[in-house]
């Protein structure tokens, strides 16, 4: 059973460009979470989605960032007009049921570098 | 969700047991204790979780004190591949995001 998959693993963008990060949850998982890890810091929660619904986006920056988890296909984290401060590792996790008493399984991450 | 306190670092000899402490003195009755680890910037890896009873799986054991204000993660026979940052997290049984602190950097030496 494949684990959580993220692509690309590494992404380089110039300031002002758009970054799209993809996450395919584990088979059968319908709950997806995105976290960001800045250099030398711990992971910070960004957003929690179920299929076609955003459940909690309290950790998302108010501007330029958006996330979706369509009925078909992977979850997408989109960053518009990237700035150097967006350089970080972005991790996706999934769980089988809701987050209550359910461990989240993490993907390998996407490392975004903004030049 | 309750906050946790962990030592910033600890060393452990290969083959010996590693005992990782975690304080969570403000934990409430419906909050679980979770342990994750992150090996060299890889994605965090789930280790174990529990509510009040001690738990054991193929990776580790989790010992929770009777008052639930602290816990210890035990890696019974540490190997070099166990070198990682270990995170202790408490989270409620309703929706509660995982809040990762600084964790404990564990270095296993030969």
JSON list of C-alpha atoms in Angstrom, two decimals:
[
{"chain": "A", "resi": 1, "resn": "UNK", "atom": "CA", "xyz": [0.00, 0.00, 0.00]},
{"chain": "A", "resi": 2, "resn": "UNK", "atom": "CA", "xyz": [1.69, 3.15, -1.17]},
{"chain": "A", "resi": 3, "resn": "UNK", "atom": "CA", "xyz": [2.15, 5.90, 1.34]},
{"chain": "A", "resi": 4, "resn": "UNK", "atom": "CA", "xyz": [1.38, 9.57, 0.94]},
{"chain": "A", "resi": 5, "resn": "UNK", "atom": "CA", "xyz": [2.93, 10.87, -2.26]},
{"chain": "A", "resi": 6, "resn": "UNK", "atom": "CA", "xyz": [3.97, 14.43, -2.95]},
{"chain": "A", "resi": 7, "resn": "UNK", "atom": "CA", "xyz": [5.29, 15.99, -6.09]},
{"chain": "A", "resi": 8, "resn": "UNK", "atom": "CA", "xyz": [7.43, 17.58, -7.06]},
{"chain": "A", "resi": 9, "resn": "UNK", "atom": "CA", "xyz": [9.98, 16.77, -4.38]},
{"chain": "A", "resi": 10, "resn": "UNK", "atom": "CA", "xyz": [11.91, 19.92, -5.20]},
{"chain": "A", "resi": 11, "resn": "UNK", "atom": "CA", "xyz": [10.56, 23.07, -6.80]},
{"chain": "A", "resi": 12, "resn": "UNK", "atom": "CA", "xyz": [12.46, 26.21, -7.73]},
{"chain": "A", "resi": 13, "resn": "UNK", "atom": "CA", "xyz": [10.56, 29.40, -8.53]},
{"chain": "A", "resi": 14, "resn": "UNK", "atom": "CA", "xyz": [11.52, 33.01, -9.12]},
{"chain": "A", "resi": 15, "resn": "UNK", "atom": "CA", "xyz": [9.85, 35.75, -7.15]},
{"chain": "A", "resi": 16, "resn": "UNK", "atom": "CA", "xyz": [6.41, 36.51, -8.53]},
{"chain": "A", "resi": 17, "resn": "UNK", "atom": "CA", "xyz": [5.82, 33.10, -10.09]},
{"chain": "A", "resi": 18, "resn": "UNK", "atom": "CA", "xyz": [3.23, 30.56, -8.98]},
{"chain": "A", "resi": 19, "resn": "UNK", "atom": "CA", "xyz": [3.97, 27.32, -7.15]},
{"chain": "A", "resi": 20, "resn": "UNK", "atom": "CA", "xyz": [1.68, 24.29, -7.25]},
{"chain": "A", "resi": 21, "resn": "UNK", "atom": "CA", "xyz": [2.32, 21.45, -4.83]},
{"chain": "A", "resi": 22, "resn": "UNK", "atom": "CA", "xyz": [0.49, 18.16, -5.19]},
{"chain": "A", "resi": 23, "resn": "UNK", "atom": "CA", "xyz": [-0.42, 15.55, -2.61]},
{"chain": "A", "resi": 24, "resn": "UNK", "atom": "CA", "xyz": [-1.93, 12.12, -3.16]},
{"chain": "A", "resi": 25, "resn": "UNK", "atom": "CA", "xyz": [-3.16, 10.66, 0.13]},
{"chain": "A", "resi": 26, "resn": "UNK", "atom": "CA", "xyz": [-2.83, 7.04, 1.12]},
{"chain": "A", "resi": 27, "resn": "UNK", "atom": "CA", "xyz": [-5.33, 4.73, -0.53]},
{"chain": "A", "resi": 28, "resn": "UNK", "atom": "CA", "xyz": [-8.70, 5.02, 1.14]},
{"chain": "A", "resi": 29, "resn": "UNK", "atom": "CA", "xyz": [-7.83, 8.20, 3.03]},
{"chain": "A", "resi": 30, "resn": "UNK", "atom": "CA", "xyz": [-10.16, 11.12, 2.48]},
{"chain": "A", "resi": 31, "resn": "UNK", "atom": "CA", "xyz": [-8.67, 13.59, 4.99]},
{"chain": "A", "resi": 32, "resn": "UNK", "atom": "CA", "xyz": [-5.69, 15.70, 4.00]},
{"chain": "A", "resi": 33, "resn": "UNK", "atom": "CA", "xyz": [-3.58, 18.15, 5.98]},
{"chain": "A", "resi": 34, "resn": "UNK", "atom": "CA", "xyz": [-0.86, 20.55, 4.86]},
{"chain": "A", "resi": 35, "resn": "UNK", "atom": "CA", "xyz": [2.02, 21.71, 7.05]},
{"chain": "A", "resi": 36, "resn": "UNK", "atom": "CA", "xyz": [4.93, 24.07, 6.42]},
{"chain": "A", "resi": 37, "resn": "UNK", "atom": "CA", "xyz": [8.39, 23.82, 7.90]},
{"chain": "A", "resi": 38, "resn": "UNK", "atom": "CA", "xyz": [10.60, 26.87, 7.61]},
{"chain": "A", "resi": 39, "resn": "UNK", "atom": "CA", "xyz": [14.37, 26.32, 7.83]},
{"chain": "A", "resi": 40, "resn": "UNK", "atom": "CA", "xyz": [15.47, 25.37, 11.34]},
{"chain": "A", "resi": 41, "resn": "UNK", "atom": "CA", "xyz": [11.89, 25.48, 12.66]},
{"chain": "A", "resi": 42, "resn": "UNK", "atom": "CA", "xyz": [9.17, 22.98, 13.55]},
{"chain": "A", "resi": 43, "resn": "UNK", "atom": "CA", "xyz": [6.19, 22.08, 11.40]},
{"chain": "A", "resi": 44, "resn": "UNK", "atom": "CA", "xyz": [3.28, 24.50, 11.39]},
{"chain": "A", "resi": 45, "resn": "UNK", "atom": "CA", "xyz": [-0.24, 23.47, 10.47]},
{"chain": "A", "resi": 46, "resn": "UNK", "atom": "CA", "xyz": [-1.72, 25.23, 7.46]},
{"chain": "A", "resi": 47, "resn": "UNK", "atom": "CA", "xyz": [-4.99, 23.65, 6.35]},
{"chain": "A", "resi": 48, "resn": "UNK", "atom": "CA", "xyz": [-7.22, 20.57, 6.76]},
{"chain": "A", "resi": 49, "resn": "UNK", "atom": "CA", "xyz": [-9.38, 19.38, 3.88]},
{"chain": "A", "resi": 50, "resn": "UNK", "atom": "CA", "xyz": [-11.80, 16.62, 3.14]},
{"chain": "A", "resi": 51, "resn": "UNK", "atom": "CA", "xyz": [-12.97, 15.82, -0.36]},
{"chain": "A", "resi": 52, "resn": "UNK", "atom": "CA", "xyz": [-14.24, 19.07, -1.91]},
{"chain": "A", "resi": 53, "resn": "UNK", "atom": "CA", "xyz": [-14.34, 20.83, 1.49]},
{"chain": "A", "resi": 54, "resn": "UNK", "atom": "CA", "xyz": [-11.97, 23.00, 3.50]},
{"chain": "A", "resi": 55, "resn": "UNK", "atom": "CA", "xyz": [-12.51, 22.14, 7.15]},
{"chain": "A", "resi": 56, "resn": "UNK", "atom": "CA", "xyz": [-9.91, 24.32, 8.85]},
{"chain": "A", "resi": 57, "resn": "UNK", "atom": "CA", "xyz": [-7.68, 26.87, 7.17]},
{"chain": "A", "resi": 58, "resn": "UNK", "atom": "CA", "xyz": [-6.67, 28.73, 10.30]},
{"chain": "A", "resi": 59, "resn": "UNK", "atom": "CA", "xyz": [-2.97, 28.27, 9.55]},
{"chain": "A", "resi": 60, "resn": "UNK", "atom": "CA", "xyz": [-3.07, 29.56, 6.00]},
{"chain": "A", "resi": 61, "resn": "UNK", "atom": "CA", "xyz": [-1.65, 33.00, 5.23]},
{"chain": "A", "resi": 62, "resn": "UNK", "atom": "CA", "xyz": [-4.48, 35.33, 4.31]},
{"chain": "A", "resi": 63, "resn": "UNK", "atom": "CA", "xyz": [-3.14, 36.18, 0.89]},
{"chain": "A", "resi": 64, "resn": "UNK", "atom": "CA", "xyz": [-1.58, 34.28, -2.02]},
{"chain": "A", "resi": 65, "resn": "UNK", "atom": "CA", "xyz": [-2.14, 30.81, -0.53]},
{"chain": "A", "resi": 66, "resn": "UNK", "atom": "CA", "xyz": [-5.00, 28.47, -1.40]},
{"chain": "A", "resi": 67, "resn": "UNK", "atom": "CA", "xyz": [-5.71, 24.76, -1.16]},
{"chain": "A", "resi": 68, "resn": "UNK", "atom": "CA", "xyz": [-8.15, 22.36, -2.69]},
{"chain": "A", "resi": 69, "resn": "UNK", "atom": "CA", "xyz": [-8.95, 18.66, -2.58]},
{"chain": "A", "resi": 70, "resn": "UNK", "atom": "CA", "xyz": [-11.21, 17.86, -5.52]},
{"chain": "A", "resi": 71, "resn": "UNK", "atom": "CA", "xyz": [-13.47, 14.87, -5.83]},
{"chain": "A", "resi": 72, "resn": "UNK", "atom": "CA", "xyz": [-11.02, 13.32, -8.24]},
{"chain": "A", "resi": 73, "resn": "UNK", "atom": "CA", "xyz": [-7.27, 13.77, -8.19]},
{"chain": "A", "resi": 74, "resn": "UNK", "atom": "CA", "xyz": [-4.70, 14.99, -5.70]},
{"chain": "A", "resi": 75, "resn": "UNK", "atom": "CA", "xyz": [-4.89, 17.81, -3.21]},
{"chain": "A", "resi": 76, "resn": "UNK", "atom": "CA", "xyz": [-3.24, 20.99, -4.46]},
{"chain": "A", "resi": 77, "resn": "UNK", "atom": "CA", "xyz": [-1.54, 23.71, -2.42]},
{"chain": "A", "resi": 78, "resn": "UNK", "atom": "CA", "xyz": [-1.17, 26.80, -4.57]},
{"chain": "A", "resi": 79, "resn": "UNK", "atom": "CA", "xyz": [1.04, 29.76, -3.81]},
{"chain": "A", "resi": 80, "resn": "UNK", "atom": "CA", "xyz": [0.67, 32.77, -6.04]},
{"chain": "A", "resi": 81, "resn": "UNK", "atom": "CA", "xyz": [3.32, 35.44, -6.55]},
{"chain": "A", "resi": 82, "resn": "UNK", "atom": "CA", "xyz": [5.89, 33.64, -4.43]},
{"chain": "A", "resi": 83, "resn": "UNK", "atom": "CA", "xyz": [8.35, 35.58, -2.28]},
{"chain": "A", "resi": 84, "resn": "UNK", "atom": "CA", "xyz": [11.65, 34.48, -0.76]},
{"chain": "A", "resi": 85, "resn": "UNK", "atom": "CA", "xyz": [9.95, 33.96, 2.60]},
{"chain": "A", "resi": 86, "resn": "UNK", "atom": "CA", "xyz": [7.87, 31.16, 1.07]},
{"chain": "A", "resi": 87, "resn": "UNK", "atom": "CA", "xyz": [11.00, 29.02, 0.77]},
{"chain": "A", "resi": 88, "resn": "UNK", "atom": "CA", "xyz": [10.30, 26.04, 3.01]},
{"chain": "A", "resi": 89, "resn": "UNK", "atom": "CA", "xyz": [9.45, 22.36, 3.10]},
{"chain": "A", "resi": 90, "resn": "UNK", "atom": "CA", "xyz": [5.75, 21.70, 2.63]},
{"chain": "A", "resi": 91, "resn": "UNK", "atom": "CA", "xyz": [4.44, 18.44, 4.02]},
{"chain": "A", "resi": 92, "resn": "UNK", "atom": "CA", "xyz": [1.14, 16.78, 3.33]},
{"chain": "A", "resi": 93, "resn": "UNK", "atom": "CA", "xyz": [-0.45, 14.21, 5.63]},
{"chain": "A", "resi": 94, "resn": "UNK", "atom": "CA", "xyz": [-3.54, 12.06, 5.38]},
{"chain": "A", "resi": 95, "resn": "UNK", "atom": "CA", "xyz": [-5.73, 10.10, 7.73]},
{"chain": "A", "resi": 96, "resn": "UNK", "atom": "CA", "xyz": [-8.26, 7.35, 7.24]},
{"chain": "A", "resi": 97, "resn": "UNK", "atom": "CA", "xyz": [-11.05, 8.95, 9.20]},
{"chain": "A", "resi": 98, "resn": "UNK", "atom": "CA", "xyz": [-11.41, 12.30, 10.84]},
{"chain": "A", "resi": 99, "resn": "UNK", "atom": "CA", "xyz": [-8.54, 13.58, 12.94]},
{"chain": "A", "resi": 100, "resn": "UNK", "atom": "CA", "xyz": [-9.99, 12.49, 16.26]},
{"chain": "A", "resi": 101, "resn": "UNK", "atom": "CA", "xyz": [-7.80, 9.73, 17.63]},
{"chain": "A", "resi": 102, "resn": "UNK", "atom": "CA", "xyz": [-6.42, 9.08, 14.19]},
{"chain": "A", "resi": 103, "resn": "UNK", "atom": "CA", "xyz": [-2.78, 9.24, 13.37]},
{"chain": "A", "resi": 104, "resn": "UNK", "atom": "CA", "xyz": [-1.76, 11.26, 10.36]},
{"chain": "A", "resi": 105, "resn": "UNK", "atom": "CA", "xyz": [0.67, 9.75, 7.86]},
{"chain": "A", "resi": 106, "resn": "UNK", "atom": "CA", "xyz": [3.07, 12.19, 6.27]},
{"chain": "A", "resi": 107, "resn": "UNK", "atom": "CA", "xyz": [4.50, 12.39, 2.80]},
{"chain": "A", "resi": 108, "resn": "UNK", "atom": "CA", "xyz": [8.16, 13.09, 1.97]},
{"chain": "A", "resi": 109, "resn": "UNK", "atom": "CA", "xyz": [7.53, 16.80, 1.43]},
{"chain": "A", "resi": 110, "resn": "UNK", "atom": "CA", "xyz": [8.12, 19.33, -1.32]},
{"chain": "A", "resi": 111, "resn": "UNK", "atom": "CA", "xyz": [11.07, 21.64, -0.89]},
{"chain": "A", "resi": 112, "resn": "UNK", "atom": "CA", "xyz": [10.28, 25.02, -2.38]},
{"chain": "A", "resi": 113, "resn": "UNK", "atom": "CA", "xyz": [13.12, 27.40, -3.14]},
{"chain": "A", "resi": 114, "resn": "UNK", "atom": "CA", "xyz": [12.29, 30.93, -4.23]},
{"chain": "A", "resi": 115, "resn": "UNK", "atom": "CA", "xyz": [15.11, 32.75, -5.99]},
{"chain": "B", "resi": 1, "resn": "UNK", "atom": "CA", "xyz": [-4.47, 21.69, 22.97]},
{"chain": "B", "resi": 2, "resn": "UNK", "atom": "CA", "xyz": [-2.05, 21.32, 25.87]},
{"chain": "B", "resi": 3, "resn": "UNK", "atom": "CA", "xyz": [1.54, 22.36, 25.41]},
{"chain": "B", "resi": 4, "resn": "UNK", "atom": "CA", "xyz": [4.45, 19.99, 25.93]},
{"chain": "B", "resi": 5, "resn": "UNK", "atom": "CA", "xyz": [7.99, 20.39, 27.24]},
{"chain": "B", "resi": 6, "resn": "UNK", "atom": "CA", "xyz": [10.86, 18.21, 26.03]},
{"chain": "B", "resi": 7, "resn": "UNK", "atom": "CA", "xyz": [14.62, 18.37, 26.53]},
{"chain": "B", "resi": 8, "resn": "UNK", "atom": "CA", "xyz": [16.28, 19.90, 23.48]},
{"chain": "B", "resi": 9, "resn": "UNK", "atom": "CA", "xyz": [18.71, 17.04, 22.97]},
{"chain": "B", "resi": 10, "resn": "UNK", "atom": "CA", "xyz": [19.96, 13.73, 24.29]},
{"chain": "B", "resi": 11, "resn": "UNK", "atom": "CA", "xyz": [22.50, 11.13, 23.34]},
{"chain": "B", "resi": 12, "resn": "UNK", "atom": "CA", "xyz": [22.06, 7.40, 23.45]},
{"chain": "B", "resi": 13, "resn": "UNK", "atom": "CA", "xyz": [24.46, 4.51, 22.91]},
{"chain": "B", "resi": 14, "resn": "UNK", "atom": "CA", "xyz": [23.63, 2.06, 20.17]},
{"chain": "B", "resi": 15, "resn": "UNK", "atom": "CA", "xyz": [21.90, -1.04, 21.51]},
{"chain": "B", "resi": 16, "resn": "UNK", "atom": "CA", "xyz": [20.80, 0.63, 24.72]},
{"chain": "B", "resi": 17, "resn": "UNK", "atom": "CA", "xyz": [17.29, 1.76, 25.55]},
{"chain": "B", "resi": 18, "resn": "UNK", "atom": "CA", "xyz": [16.48, 5.41, 24.87]},
{"chain": "B", "resi": 19, "resn": "UNK", "atom": "CA", "xyz": [14.04, 7.01, 27.31]},
{"chain": "B", "resi": 20, "resn": "UNK", "atom": "CA", "xyz": [12.57, 10.27, 26.03]},
{"chain": "B", "resi": 21, "resn": "UNK", "atom": "CA", "xyz": [10.65, 12.34, 28.58]},
{"chain": "B", "resi": 22, "resn": "UNK", "atom": "CA", "xyz": [7.79, 14.73, 27.90]},
{"chain": "B", "resi": 23, "resn": "UNK", "atom": "CA", "xyz": [5.91, 16.99, 30.30]},
{"chain": "B", "resi": 24, "resn": "UNK", "atom": "CA", "xyz": [2.32, 17.94, 29.58]},
{"chain": "B", "resi": 25, "resn": "UNK", "atom": "CA", "xyz": [1.10, 19.21, 32.93]},
{"chain": "B", "resi": 26, "resn": "UNK", "atom": "CA", "xyz": [-1.94, 21.03, 31.47]},
{"chain": "B", "resi": 27, "resn": "UNK", "atom": "CA", "xyz": [-3.29, 18.00, 29.60]},
{"chain": "B", "resi": 28, "resn": "UNK", "atom": "CA", "xyz": [-7.04, 17.57, 29.84]},
{"chain": "B", "resi": 29, "resn": "UNK", "atom": "CA", "xyz": [-9.06, 14.38, 30.09]},
{"chain": "B", "resi": 30, "resn": "UNK", "atom": "CA", "xyz": [-9.84, 13.96, 26.42]},
{"chain": "B", "resi": 31, "resn": "UNK", "atom": "CA", "xyz": [-6.38, 14.71, 25.06]},
{"chain": "B", "resi": 32, "resn": "UNK", "atom": "CA", "xyz": [-4.16, 11.99, 23.65]},
{"chain": "B", "resi": 33, "resn": "UNK", "atom": "CA", "xyz": [-0.37, 11.90, 23.73]},
{"chain": "B", "resi": 34, "resn": "UNK", "atom": "CA", "xyz": [1.20, 11.34, 20.29]},
{"chain": "B", "resi": 35, "resn": "UNK", "atom": "CA", "xyz": [4.83, 10.76, 19.38]},
{"chain": "B", "resi": 36, "resn": "UNK", "atom": "CA", "xyz": [6.30, 11.43, 15.96]},
{"chain": "B", "resi": 37, "resn": "UNK", "atom": "CA", "xyz": [9.88, 11.58, 14.75]},
{"chain": "B", "resi": 38, "resn": "UNK", "atom": "CA", "xyz": [11.54, 13.35, 11.83]},
{"chain": "B", "resi": 39, "resn": "UNK", "atom": "CA", "xyz": [14.71, 11.91, 10.37]},
{"chain": "B", "resi": 40, "resn": "UNK", "atom": "CA", "xyz": [16.88, 14.48, 8.65]},
{"chain": "B", "resi": 41, "resn": "UNK", "atom": "CA", "xyz": [14.14, 16.65, 7.10]},
{"chain": "B", "resi": 42, "resn": "UNK", "atom": "CA", "xyz": [12.08, 13.70, 5.88]},
{"chain": "B", "resi": 43, "resn": "UNK", "atom": "CA", "xyz": [8.36, 13.68, 6.53]},
{"chain": "B", "resi": 44, "resn": "UNK", "atom": "CA", "xyz": [7.42, 13.06, 10.16]},
{"chain": "B", "resi": 45, "resn": "UNK", "atom": "CA", "xyz": [6.89, 9.42, 11.01]},
{"chain": "B", "resi": 46, "resn": "UNK", "atom": "CA", "xyz": [4.17, 8.29, 13.38]},
{"chain": "B", "resi": 47, "resn": "UNK", "atom": "CA", "xyz": [5.49, 6.26, 16.31]},
{"chain": "B", "resi": 48, "resn": "UNK", "atom": "CA", "xyz": [2.77, 5.69, 18.88]},
{"chain": "B", "resi": 49, "resn": "UNK", "atom": "CA", "xyz": [-0.06, 7.35, 20.78]},
{"chain": "B", "resi": 50, "resn": "UNK", "atom": "CA", "xyz": [-2.08, 6.76, 23.94]},
{"chain": "B", "resi": 51, "resn": "UNK", "atom": "CA", "xyz": [-4.67, 8.20, 26.29]},
{"chain": "B", "resi": 52, "resn": "UNK", "atom": "CA", "xyz": [-3.91, 6.87, 29.76]},
{"chain": "B", "resi": 53, "resn": "UNK", "atom": "CA", "xyz": [-2.85, 3.27, 29.49]},
{"chain": "B", "resi": 54, "resn": "UNK", "atom": "CA", "xyz": [0.67, 2.30, 28.56]},
{"chain": "B", "resi": 55, "resn": "UNK", "atom": "CA", "xyz": [1.02, 1.33, 24.91]},
{"chain": "B", "resi": 56, "resn": "UNK", "atom": "CA", "xyz": [3.51, -0.79, 23.00]},
{"chain": "B", "resi": 57, "resn": "UNK", "atom": "CA", "xyz": [4.01, -1.48, 19.33]},
{"chain": "B", "resi": 58, "resn": "UNK", "atom": "CA", "xyz": [6.81, -2.75, 17.13]},
{"chain": "B", "resi": 59, "resn": "UNK", "atom": "CA", "xyz": [8.64, 0.56, 17.29]},
{"chain": "B", "resi": 60, "resn": "UNK", "atom": "CA", "xyz": [8.38, 1.74, 20.87]},
{"chain": "B", "resi": 61, "resn": "UNK", "atom": "CA", "xyz": [6.61, 1.80, 24.22]},
{"chain": "B", "resi": 62, "resn": "UNK", "atom": "CA", "xyz": [4.72, 4.73, 25.68]},
{"chain": "B", "resi": 63, "resn": "UNK", "atom": "CA", "xyz": [4.52, 5.07, 29.44]},
{"chain": "B", "resi": 64, "resn": "UNK", "atom": "CA", "xyz": [2.02, 7.63, 30.74]},
{"chain": "B", "resi": 65, "resn": "UNK", "atom": "CA", "xyz": [2.04, 8.58, 34.42]},
{"chain": "B", "resi": 66, "resn": "UNK", "atom": "CA", "xyz": [-1.10, 8.00, 36.44]},
{"chain": "B", "resi": 67, "resn": "UNK", "atom": "CA", "xyz": [-1.84, 11.73, 36.66]},
{"chain": "B", "resi": 68, "resn": "UNK", "atom": "CA", "xyz": [-1.14, 11.98, 32.90]},
{"chain": "B", "resi": 69, "resn": "UNK", "atom": "CA", "xyz": [1.05, 15.04, 33.40]},
{"chain": "B", "resi": 70, "resn": "UNK", "atom": "CA", "xyz": [4.07, 13.41, 31.84]},
{"chain": "B", "resi": 71, "resn": "UNK", "atom": "CA", "xyz": [5.03, 10.52, 29.63]},
{"chain": "B", "resi": 72, "resn": "UNK", "atom": "CA", "xyz": [8.10, 8.65, 28.42]},
{"chain": "B", "resi": 73, "resn": "UNK", "atom": "CA", "xyz": [8.77, 7.20, 25.01]},
{"chain": "B", "resi": 74, "resn": "UNK", "atom": "CA", "xyz": [11.02, 4.17, 25.16]},
{"chain": "B", "resi": 75, "resn": "UNK", "atom": "CA", "xyz": [13.01, 2.91, 22.21]},
{"chain": "B", "resi": 76, "resn": "UNK", "atom": "CA", "xyz": [14.07, -0.49, 23.56]},
{"chain": "B", "resi": 77, "resn": "UNK", "atom": "CA", "xyz": [17.22, -1.05, 21.49]},
{"chain": "B", "resi": 78, "resn": "UNK", "atom": "CA", "xyz": [18.36, 2.14, 19.81]},
{"chain": "B", "resi": 79, "resn": "UNK", "atom": "CA", "xyz": [20.08, 1.88, 16.44]},
{"chain": "B", "resi": 80, "resn": "UNK", "atom": "CA", "xyz": [21.94, 4.50, 14.43]},
{"chain": "B", "resi": 81, "resn": "UNK", "atom": "CA", "xyz": [18.84, 4.86, 12.24]},
{"chain": "B", "resi": 82, "resn": "UNK", "atom": "CA", "xyz": [16.90, 6.10, 15.26]},
{"chain": "B", "resi": 83, "resn": "UNK", "atom": "CA", "xyz": [18.85, 9.38, 15.17]},
{"chain": "B", "resi": 84, "resn": "UNK", "atom": "CA", "xyz": [16.10, 11.95, 14.64]},
{"chain": "B", "resi": 85, "resn": "UNK", "atom": "CA", "xyz": [14.08, 14.75, 16.18]},
{"chain": "B", "resi": 86, "resn": "UNK", "atom": "CA", "xyz": [11.32, 13.28, 18.36]},
{"chain": "B", "resi": 87, "resn": "UNK", "atom": "CA", "xyz": [8.12, 15.24, 18.89]},
{"chain": "B", "resi": 88, "resn": "UNK", "atom": "CA", "xyz": [5.69, 14.77, 21.75]},
{"chain": "B", "resi": 89, "resn": "UNK", "atom": "CA", "xyz": [2.26, 16.24, 20.96]},
{"chain": "B", "resi": 90, "resn": "UNK", "atom": "CA", "xyz": [-1.01, 16.28, 22.85]},
{"chain": "B", "resi": 91, "resn": "UNK", "atom": "CA", "xyz": [-4.23, 16.60, 20.97]},
{"chain": "B", "resi": 92, "resn": "UNK", "atom": "CA", "xyz": [-7.91, 16.41, 21.77]},
{"chain": "B", "resi": 93, "resn": "UNK", "atom": "CA", "xyz": [-10.31, 13.78, 20.55]},
{"chain": "B", "resi": 94, "resn": "UNK", "atom": "CA", "xyz": [-12.25, 16.27, 18.48]},
{"chain": "B", "resi": 95, "resn": "UNK", "atom": "CA", "xyz": [-10.62, 18.18, 15.65]},
{"chain": "B", "resi": 96, "resn": "UNK", "atom": "CA", "xyz": [-7.33, 19.52, 16.87]},
{"chain": "B", "resi": 97, "resn": "UNK", "atom": "CA", "xyz": [-4.36, 20.24, 14.70]},
{"chain": "B", "resi": 98, "resn": "UNK", "atom": "CA", "xyz": [-1.01, 18.66, 15.47]},
{"chain": "B", "resi": 99, "resn": "UNK", "atom": "CA", "xyz": [1.18, 21.39, 16.96]},
{"chain": "B", "resi": 100, "resn": "UNK", "atom": "CA", "xyz": [4.82, 20.46, 16.60]},
{"chain": "B", "resi": 101, "resn": "UNK", "atom": "CA", "xyz": [7.21, 22.07, 19.07]},
{"chain": "B", "resi": 102, "resn": "UNK", "atom": "CA", "xyz": [10.99, 22.00, 18.93]},
{"chain": "B", "resi": 103, "resn": "UNK", "atom": "CA", "xyz": [11.17, 18.32, 19.92]},
{"chain": "B", "resi": 104, "resn": "UNK", "atom": "CA", "xyz": [14.17, 16.41, 21.23]},
{"chain": "B", "resi": 105, "resn": "UNK", "atom": "CA", "xyz": [17.15, 15.85, 18.98]},
{"chain": "B", "resi": 106, "resn": "UNK", "atom": "CA", "xyz": [18.26, 12.29, 19.70]},
{"chain": "B", "resi": 107, "resn": "UNK", "atom": "CA", "xyz": [21.68, 11.21, 18.53]},
{"chain": "B", "resi": 108, "resn": "UNK", "atom": "CA", "xyz": [22.50, 7.51, 18.70]},
{"chain": "B", "resi": 109, "resn": "UNK", "atom": "CA", "xyz": [26.23, 6.87, 18.82]},
{"chain": "B", "resi": 110, "resn": "UNK", "atom": "CA", "xyz": [28.14, 3.64, 18.10]}
]
